[in-house]
Amino acid sequence: MSKGARYILVSLPTSISPSNEHDEALTALRAAVTTDYGTVFPFSIPEFKIGTLDALVQQAEELAKLDGACEGVVGKVGDTLRTILEGDEEKISQQKRVNDRPPEQYLKTFSWNKVKYRADRSLGEIIDMLQKEVGSIDNDVRSKYNQYNQVKTTLATLQRKQTGNLSNKSLTSIIDPSLLIRDSEYLETHLIAVPNPLQKDFLKSYETLSPMTVPRSAQRITSDDEFVLYAVTTFKKHSGEFIHKCREKKWTPRDFKYKEGGQEEERKEVERVGKDERKLWGEALRLGSTGWGDAVMAWMHVLALRVFVETVLRYGLPLNFVCGLVKTTPKLAKRARFSLDASYSYLGGNAFSRDKKGRVTKDDQAMAANMQAAGHGGEGNDYAPYVCYEFEIN
């Protein structure tokens, strides 16, 4: 994928050329941009069924919202791929394909998918199809990624139990069952992880933490760099109080029930969840890669529709226009727009004029009036004298 590329989708009436022909108009567009500021590729848009002016204005608003939604989904799915591939830009770039092609190649050779979005359908039907498709891509990728994330979290928890310290790791392989009182009606063994600096306090005070703690019952089982694990026996009816007081002392009571074959069971569970995690990683990656490409395709079709609807509203009928895709950079995009403004400001009528030095200036009041006439509300801060949309694919 081309790094730092910015695209400008431009539609102009073919009347910008003396012959009023499409190819000559495209040549004029290329000359206006110049190779200093970008490269212009033809962007083919079919003719669609045109409804009433009111319907077109409504569809222009719907497409503006859908354009933003598509950009958001492309960004979110891209972030998902980045997380799955741990930020490896080379691998991420390999997964970002559109119709089995690099995004730049797809854009350069864009053609309307007439099988999927039949041009003989009404604009409203096509917009509805695209809305549903983009929503479905977003839901499917998010659902699979969440599924993968849950299993990944479960695996991390299980692995922590194997490698953590004595306050949180599994005790299955550490505890000798003979150390535990298991079948007594009255007595119970508690396992307490005591921070190393608090050992003396523990040995001095554990017998008096709660009533009926068995004197001298503390047995040192094992230790690590942070904790020492002790077994302490109390009467069951005072177990709750003893555990509560341990926590107040910053000692960690460990909830442990001996189970025959527990160690082997834990090993198998880690193995099973690890296998599930690897399987879901692959599924999330495949769905993310496919979803990203499908979202970009849907987005480009939405932009094509925006250009078409705006072209009808702006230039009127009969439809004689040329559409070009300008590939530039974020730094040069502004200069490309200035160059286009300089060449085609006259299309904006009174909204655009020139000062004494010949520079293009904007009349905000006239601009707002022109937008209203074209069926747009707002103040016209982003209004251009021609149909124009800028975007980046990340």
mmCIF file with all atom_site columns, N, CA and C in Angstrom, residues 28 113 118 124 143 184 251 322 331:
data_model
loop_
_atom_site.group_PDB
_atom_site.id
_atom_site.type_symbol
_atom_site.label_atom_id
_atom_site.label_alt_id
_atom_site.label_comp_id
_atom_site.label_asym_id
_atom_site.label_entity_id
_atom_site.label_seq_id
_atom_site.pdbx_PDB_ins_code
_atom_site.Cartn_x
_atom_site.Cartn_y
_atom_site.Cartn_z
_atom_site.occupancy
_atom_site.B_iso_or_equiv
_atom_site.pdbx_formal_charge
_atom_site.auth_seq_id
_atom_site.auth_comp_id
_atom_site.auth_asym_id
_atom_site.auth_atom_id
_atom_site.pdbx_PDB_model_num
ATOM 1  N N  . ALA A 1 28  ? -7.665  18.013  -19.967 1.00 0.00 ? 28  ALA A N  1
ATOM 2  C CA . ALA A 1 28  ? -7.679  19.349  -19.347 1.00 0.00 ? 28  ALA A CA 1
ATOM 3  C C  . ALA A 1 28  ? -7.553  19.251  -17.832 1.00 0.00 ? 28  ALA A C  1
ATOM 4  N N  . ASN A 1 113 ? -19.030 -2.302  -9.840  1.00 0.00 ? 113 ASN A N  1
ATOM 5  C CA . ASN A 1 113 ? -19.400 -3.721  -9.794  1.00 0.00 ? 113 ASN A CA 1
ATOM 6  C C  . ASN A 1 113 ? -20.867 -3.861  -10.207 1.00 0.00 ? 113 ASN A C  1
ATOM 7  N N  . ARG A 1 118 ? -26.303 -3.535  -9.259  1.00 0.00 ? 118 ARG A N  1
ATOM 8  C CA . ARG A 1 118 ? -26.824 -3.293  -10.609 1.00 0.00 ? 118 ARG A CA 1
ATOM 9  C C  . ARG A 1 118 ? -27.256 -1.831  -10.781 1.00 0.00 ? 118 ARG A C  1
ATOM 10 N N  . GLY A 1 124 ? -31.888 4.702   -4.341  1.00 0.00 ? 124 GLY A N  1
ATOM 11 C CA . GLY A 1 124 ? -32.281 4.360   -2.975  1.00 0.00 ? 124 GLY A CA 1
ATOM 12 C C  . GLY A 1 124 ? -31.988 2.905   -2.644  1.00 0.00 ? 124 GLY A C  1
ATOM 13 N N  . SER A 1 143 ? -17.326 -9.138  15.912  1.00 0.00 ? 143 SER A N  1
ATOM 14 C CA . SER A 1 143 ? -17.759 -10.331 16.637  1.00 0.00 ? 143 SER A CA 1
ATOM 15 C C  . SER A 1 143 ? -16.647 -11.379 16.697  1.00 0.00 ? 143 SER A C  1
ATOM 16 N N  . SER A 1 184 ? -12.644 -33.479 57.691  1.00 0.00 ? 184 SER A N  1
ATOM 17 C CA . SER A 1 184 ? -13.046 -33.165 59.065  1.00 0.00 ? 184 SER A CA 1
ATOM 18 C C  . SER A 1 184 ? -14.353 -32.370 59.080  1.00 0.00 ? 184 SER A C  1
ATOM 19 N N  . TRP A 1 251 ? -2.078  -10.282 53.621  1.00 0.00 ? 251 TRP A N  1
ATOM 20 C CA . TRP A 1 251 ? -1.704  -11.646 53.289  1.00 0.00 ? 251 TRP A CA 1
ATOM 21 C C  . TRP A 1 251 ? -2.771  -12.157 52.317  1.00 0.00 ? 251 TRP A C  1
ATOM 22 N N  . VAL A 1 322 ? -16.817 14.542  -16.611 1.00 0.00 ? 322 VAL A N  1
ATOM 23 C CA . VAL A 1 322 ? -15.633 13.699  -16.548 1.00 0.00 ? 322 VAL A CA 1
ATOM 24 C C  . VAL A 1 322 ? -15.241 13.567  -15.085 1.00 0.00 ? 322 VAL A C  1
ATOM 25 N N  . LYS A 1 331 ? 0.719   16.658  1.825   1.00 0.00 ? 331 LYS A N  1
ATOM 26 C CA . LYS A 1 331 ? 1.356   17.972  1.693   1.00 0.00 ? 331 LYS A CA 1
ATOM 27 C C  . LYS A 1 331 ? 0.981   18.656  0.379   1.00 0.00 ? 331 LYS A C  1
#
